[in-house]
Short mmCIF file of C-alpha atoms in Angstrom, two decimals:
data_model
loop_
_atom_site.label_atom_id
_atom_site.label_comp_id
_atom_site.label_asym_id
_atom_site.label_seq_id
_atom_site.Cartn_x
_atom_site.Cartn_y
_atom_site.Cartn_z
CA UNK I 279 5.03 11.68 10.68
CA UNK I 280 2.04 10.23 12.29
CA UNK I 281 0.30 12.86 14.32
CA UNK I 282 -0.77 9.82 16.41
CA UNK I 283 -3.78 11.67 18.78
CA UNK I 284 -5.32 12.14 14.79
CA UNK I 285 -5.21 8.87 14.07
CA UNK I 286 -8.18 6.67 14.92
CA UNK I 287 -9.64 3.52 13.46
CA UNK I 288 -12.63 1.22 14.64
CA UNK I 289 -13.80 -1.65 12.82
CA UNK I 290 -17.63 -3.23 12.72
CA UNK I 291 -17.36 -7.01 11.70
CA UNK I 292 -19.51 -9.90 11.94
CA UNK I 293 -18.27 -10.15 15.67
CA UNK I 294 -18.49 -6.55 16.35
CA UNK I 295 -17.16 -3.85 17.41
CA UNK I 296 -13.17 -3.03 17.64
CA UNK I 297 -10.98 -0.15 17.98
CA UNK I 298 -7.56 -0.47 16.54
CA UNK I 299 -4.42 0.84 17.85
CA UNK I 300 -2.41 2.92 15.75
CA UNK I 301 1.17 1.79 15.02
CA UNK I 302 0.57 -1.51 16.49
CA UNK I 303 -3.01 -2.55 14.08
CA UNK I 304 -2.31 0.55 11.64
CA UNK I 305 -0.87 3.09 10.24
CA UNK I 306 -1.33 5.68 7.44
CA UNK I 307 1.03 5.59 4.69
CA UNK I 308 2.62 8.95 3.75
CA UNK I 309 0.65 10.03 0.87
CA UNK I 310 -2.39 9.73 2.83
CA UNK I 311 -4.66 11.81 2.69
CA UNK I 312 -5.71 13.73 6.06
CA UNK I 313 -9.59 13.17 6.52
CA UNK I 314 -12.36 11.00 8.64
CA UNK I 315 -14.53 8.90 6.69
CA UNK I 316 -16.66 6.40 7.82
CA UNK I 317 -18.07 3.41 5.17
CA UNK I 318 -18.69 -0.38 4.21
CA UNK I 319 -15.64 -2.41 3.09
CA UNK I 320 -15.12 -3.77 0.00
CA UNK I 321 -12.23 -6.29 -0.88
CA UNK I 322 -11.06 -6.16 -4.70
CA UNK I 323 -8.87 -8.29 -4.71
CA UNK I 324 -5.21 -6.85 -5.36
CA UNK I 325 -6.53 -3.59 -6.73
CA UNK I 326 -5.11 -3.46 -9.75
CA UNK I 327 -5.62 -2.16 -13.37
CA UNK I 328 -3.47 -1.97 -16.41
CA UNK I 329 -4.00 0.10 -19.33
CA UNK I 330 -3.59 -3.25 -21.49
CA UNK I 331 -6.71 -4.27 -22.95
CA UNK I 332 -7.22 -8.66 -23.88
CA UNK I 333 -5.31 -10.81 -22.63
CA UNK I 334 -2.58 -8.97 -21.45
CA UNK I 335 -4.95 -6.76 -19.53
CA UNK I 336 -5.75 -6.82 -15.49
CA UNK I 337 -8.26 -5.18 -14.03
CA UNK I 338 -9.48 -5.95 -9.73
CA UNK I 339 -12.42 -3.53 -10.44
CA UNK I 340 -13.78 -4.73 -13.97
CA UNK I 341 -18.07 -3.48 -12.96
CA UNK I 342 -17.66 -3.62 -9.02
CA UNK I 343 -19.11 -0.37 -7.76
CA UNK I 344 -16.70 0.44 -4.87
CA UNK I 345 -18.40 4.79 -5.18
CA UNK I 346 -19.00 5.30 -1.38
CA UNK I 347 -17.19 2.42 -0.08
CA UNK I 348 -13.75 1.06 1.64
CA UNK I 349 -11.82 -0.73 -1.02
CA UNK I 350 -9.96 -3.13 0.54
CA UNK I 351 -6.54 -4.72 -1.11
CA UNK I 352 -3.66 -6.91 -1.27
CA UNK I 353 -0.05 -5.67 -1.71
CA UNK I 354 1.65 -6.39 -4.29
CA UNK I 355 1.13 -8.38 -7.54
CA UNK I 356 -0.31 -12.17 -7.59
CA UNK I 357 2.45 -14.56 -6.18
CA UNK I 358 2.15 -17.52 -9.07
CA UNK I 359 2.31 -15.99 -11.77
CA UNK I 360 5.05 -15.85 -14.56
CA UNK I 361 8.16 -13.81 -14.47
CA UNK I 362 7.44 -11.59 -17.68
CA UNK I 363 3.52 -11.33 -16.27
CA UNK I 364 5.32 -10.14 -12.63
CA UNK I 365 7.60 -7.78 -14.94
CA UNK I 366 4.54 -6.49 -15.88
CA UNK I 367 2.47 -5.76 -13.41
CA UNK I 368 4.89 -4.79 -11.30
CA UNK I 369 4.75 -0.78 -13.08
CA UNK I 370 1.27 -0.54 -11.56
CA UNK I 371 1.93 -2.31 -8.33
CA UNK I 372 2.49 0.99 -6.26
CA UNK I 373 0.02 1.75 -3.72
CA UNK I 374 0.14 5.04 -4.46
CA UNK I 375 -0.93 3.87 -7.65
CA UNK I 376 -3.70 1.93 -6.25
CA UNK I 377 -5.02 5.19 -4.22
CA UNK I 378 -5.47 6.55 -7.34
CA UNK I 379 -7.17 3.65 -9.13
CA UNK I 380 -9.61 3.33 -6.48
CA UNK I 381 -10.14 7.23 -5.65
CA UNK I 382 -11.36 7.06 -9.56
CA UNK I 383 -13.56 4.47 -9.08
CA UNK I 384 -15.33 6.73 -6.01
CA UNK I 385 -13.47 5.35 -3.24
CA UNK I 386 -13.58 7.13 0.34
CA UNK I 387 -10.45 5.45 1.64
CA UNK I 388 -7.88 2.37 0.64
CA UNK I 389 -6.84 -0.16 3.35
CA UNK I 390 -3.91 -2.35 2.70
CA UNK I 391 -2.85 -5.68 3.94
CA UNK I 392 -0.04 -7.76 2.75
CA UNK I 393 -1.11 -11.15 2.23
CA UNK I 394 -1.00 -14.67 3.98
CA UNK I 395 0.84 -15.96 0.59
CA UNK I 396 3.17 -12.62 0.16
CA UNK I 397 6.60 -11.58 1.34
CA UNK I 398 6.85 -10.34 4.73
CA UNK I 399 3.34 -11.72 5.30
CA UNK I 400 0.67 -9.75 7.43
CA UNK I 401 3.31 -7.33 8.87
CA UNK I 402 2.51 -3.52 8.48
CA UNK I 403 3.63 -1.31 5.70
CA UNK I 404 6.97 1.29 6.46
CA UNK I 405 5.94 4.90 6.64
CA UNK I 406 7.59 5.71 4.01
CA UNK I 407 8.24 8.39 1.44
CA UNK I 408 8.02 8.46 -2.48
CA UNK I 409 9.91 11.65 -2.93
CA UNK I 410 6.58 13.78 -3.66
CA UNK I 411 4.89 16.19 -1.20
CA UNK I 412 1.43 15.90 -3.03
CA UNK I 413 -1.60 13.53 -1.14
CA UNK I 414 -3.05 10.79 -2.65
CA UNK I 415 -6.69 12.53 -2.44
CA UNK I 416 -8.09 9.62 0.30
CA UNK I 417 -7.04 8.43 3.67
CA UNK I 418 -4.64 5.48 2.65
CA UNK I 419 -3.91 2.69 5.36
CA UNK I 420 -1.99 -0.35 6.23
CA UNK I 421 -3.39 -3.01 8.35
CA UNK I 422 -1.39 -6.14 10.16
CA UNK I 423 -2.84 -9.83 9.00
CA UNK I 424 -4.66 -9.77 12.76
CA UNK I 425 -6.64 -6.91 11.35
CA UNK I 426 -7.28 -8.26 7.92
CA UNK I 427 -8.92 -11.98 9.47
CA UNK I 428 -11.25 -9.71 11.22
CA UNK I 429 -12.73 -8.23 8.51
CA UNK I 430 -13.08 -11.17 6.84
CA UNK I 431 -14.20 -13.60 9.97
CA UNK I 432 -17.34 -13.41 8.24
CA UNK I 433 -17.27 -14.42 4.80
CA UNK I 434 -17.24 -17.73 2.99
CA UNK I 435 -13.47 -17.89 3.02
CA UNK I 436 -10.30 -17.11 4.77
CA UNK I 437 -8.21 -14.54 2.84
CA UNK I 438 -5.40 -17.17 1.97
CA UNK I 439 -7.60 -18.86 0.10
CA UNK I 440 -8.70 -15.93 -1.85
CA UNK I 441 -5.62 -15.15 -2.39
CA UNK I 442 -4.25 -18.31 -3.56
CA UNK I 443 -6.84 -18.01 -6.05
CA UNK I 444 -6.20 -14.83 -7.67
CA UNK I 445 -2.88 -15.85 -6.93
CA UNK I 446 -3.22 -18.36 -9.64
CA UNK I 447 -5.21 -15.82 -11.49
CA UNK I 448 -8.16 -18.64 -11.91
CA UNK I 449 -10.62 -17.22 -14.10
CA UNK I 450 -13.47 -17.95 -11.69
CA UNK I 451 -12.00 -16.65 -8.41
CA UNK I 452 -14.27 -14.03 -6.56
CA UNK I 453 -11.77 -11.78 -6.76
CA UNK I 454 -14.14 -8.13 -6.00
CA UNK I 455 -16.77 -8.50 -3.50
CA UNK I 456 -18.54 -6.24 -0.80
CA UNK I 457 -17.77 -7.42 2.98
CA UNK I 458 -21.19 -7.80 4.25
CA UNK I 459 -22.04 -6.40 7.38
CA UNK I 460 -18.56 -5.09 7.92
CA UNK I 461 -18.07 -0.96 8.11
CA UNK I 462 -14.69 1.26 9.29
CA UNK I 463 -14.12 4.42 10.67
CA UNK I 464 -10.64 6.26 9.75
CA UNK I 465 -9.12 8.98 10.44
CA UNK I 466 -5.82 9.78 9.23
CA UNK I 467 -3.35 12.77 10.71
CA UNK I 468 0.27 12.96 8.52
CA UNK I 469 2.74 15.69 9.40
CA UNK I 470 4.60 16.62 6.33
CA UNK I 471 7.94 18.49 7.43
CA UNK I 472 10.07 20.22 5.09
CA UNK I 473 13.90 21.44 6.51
CA UNK I 474 16.67 21.67 4.72
CA UNK I 475 19.43 18.96 5.02
CA UNK I 476 23.59 19.25 3.82
CA UNK I 477 25.53 16.45 1.57
CA UNK I 478 28.69 14.98 2.73
CA UNK I 479 31.13 14.91 0.42
CA UNK I 480 34.86 14.54 0.87
CA UNK I 481 38.10 12.63 -0.76
CA UNK I 482 41.04 10.51 -0.40
CA UNK I 483 44.32 12.27 -1.38
CA UNK I 484 46.38 9.73 -3.51
CA UNK I 485 49.93 8.80 -2.41
CA UNK I 486 51.66 12.01 -4.66
CA UNK I 487 49.89 15.28 -4.80
CA UNK I 488 50.02 15.29 -8.52
CA UNK I 489 47.17 17.28 -9.75
CA UNK I 490 46.98 14.18 -12.48
CA UNK I 491 46.93 11.09 -10.04
CA UNK I 492 43.22 10.59 -9.45
CA UNK I 493 41.77 10.55 -5.97
CA UNK I 494 38.70 8.64 -4.25
CA UNK I 495 35.74 11.05 -3.71
CA UNK I 496 33.18 9.99 -1.09
CA UNK I 497 29.47 11.48 -0.62
CA UNK I 498 26.51 10.62 1.44
CA UNK I 499 23.10 12.29 1.23
CA UNK I 500 20.77 11.60 4.16
CA UNK I 501 17.96 10.05 2.67
CA UNK I 502 20.22 7.42 2.26
CA UNK I 503 19.68 7.39 6.25
CA UNK I 504 15.63 7.72 5.57
CA UNK I 505 15.61 10.45 6.99
CA UNK I 506 13.85 12.24 4.05
#
């Protein structure tokens, strides 16, 4: 769960400083590292990197240096690609995977937004749980569309304009760049609770009591209700 008193985020942008509110403007994700970081913010498109080479490959980073920076990326994959291309990129689109790639490139933290051309545009991502108690090595937070617009305010184009070109995989689209003059301070605190639960099982007996007559067995798990 989110330890509200331990999660803070402030942004210095072109229009001044902003103090954000946890669960309203930003939310740490379940695999976020509990840490306190500060640094300049750089936008890196969809934050994707596939192991393929050539035409099938995708690398949001290229030669762009994010060492010591806070990386800001879009959730999901480009929206206007073919079905086959989407299926391929989806294998590498998990936020934990994007956080790993950002960390391996030397980033201090990862900020994620659901972009204006994506489903659920601008909404905070749920805290979620991905069946692992391990962290990602860096703080990872989701922000609203309003916060993303704030980060882009001093840039020459809106986030929507940039995303539309990335969605088309326009080779001339600028996909990785520093948001000049934008810095962020992020502190994250996630409490990972462990406990014991009981699976529920029941059965509906058949009309007759013959051992050879099938019965209907019903099972349920607490994780189906989002409790684990």
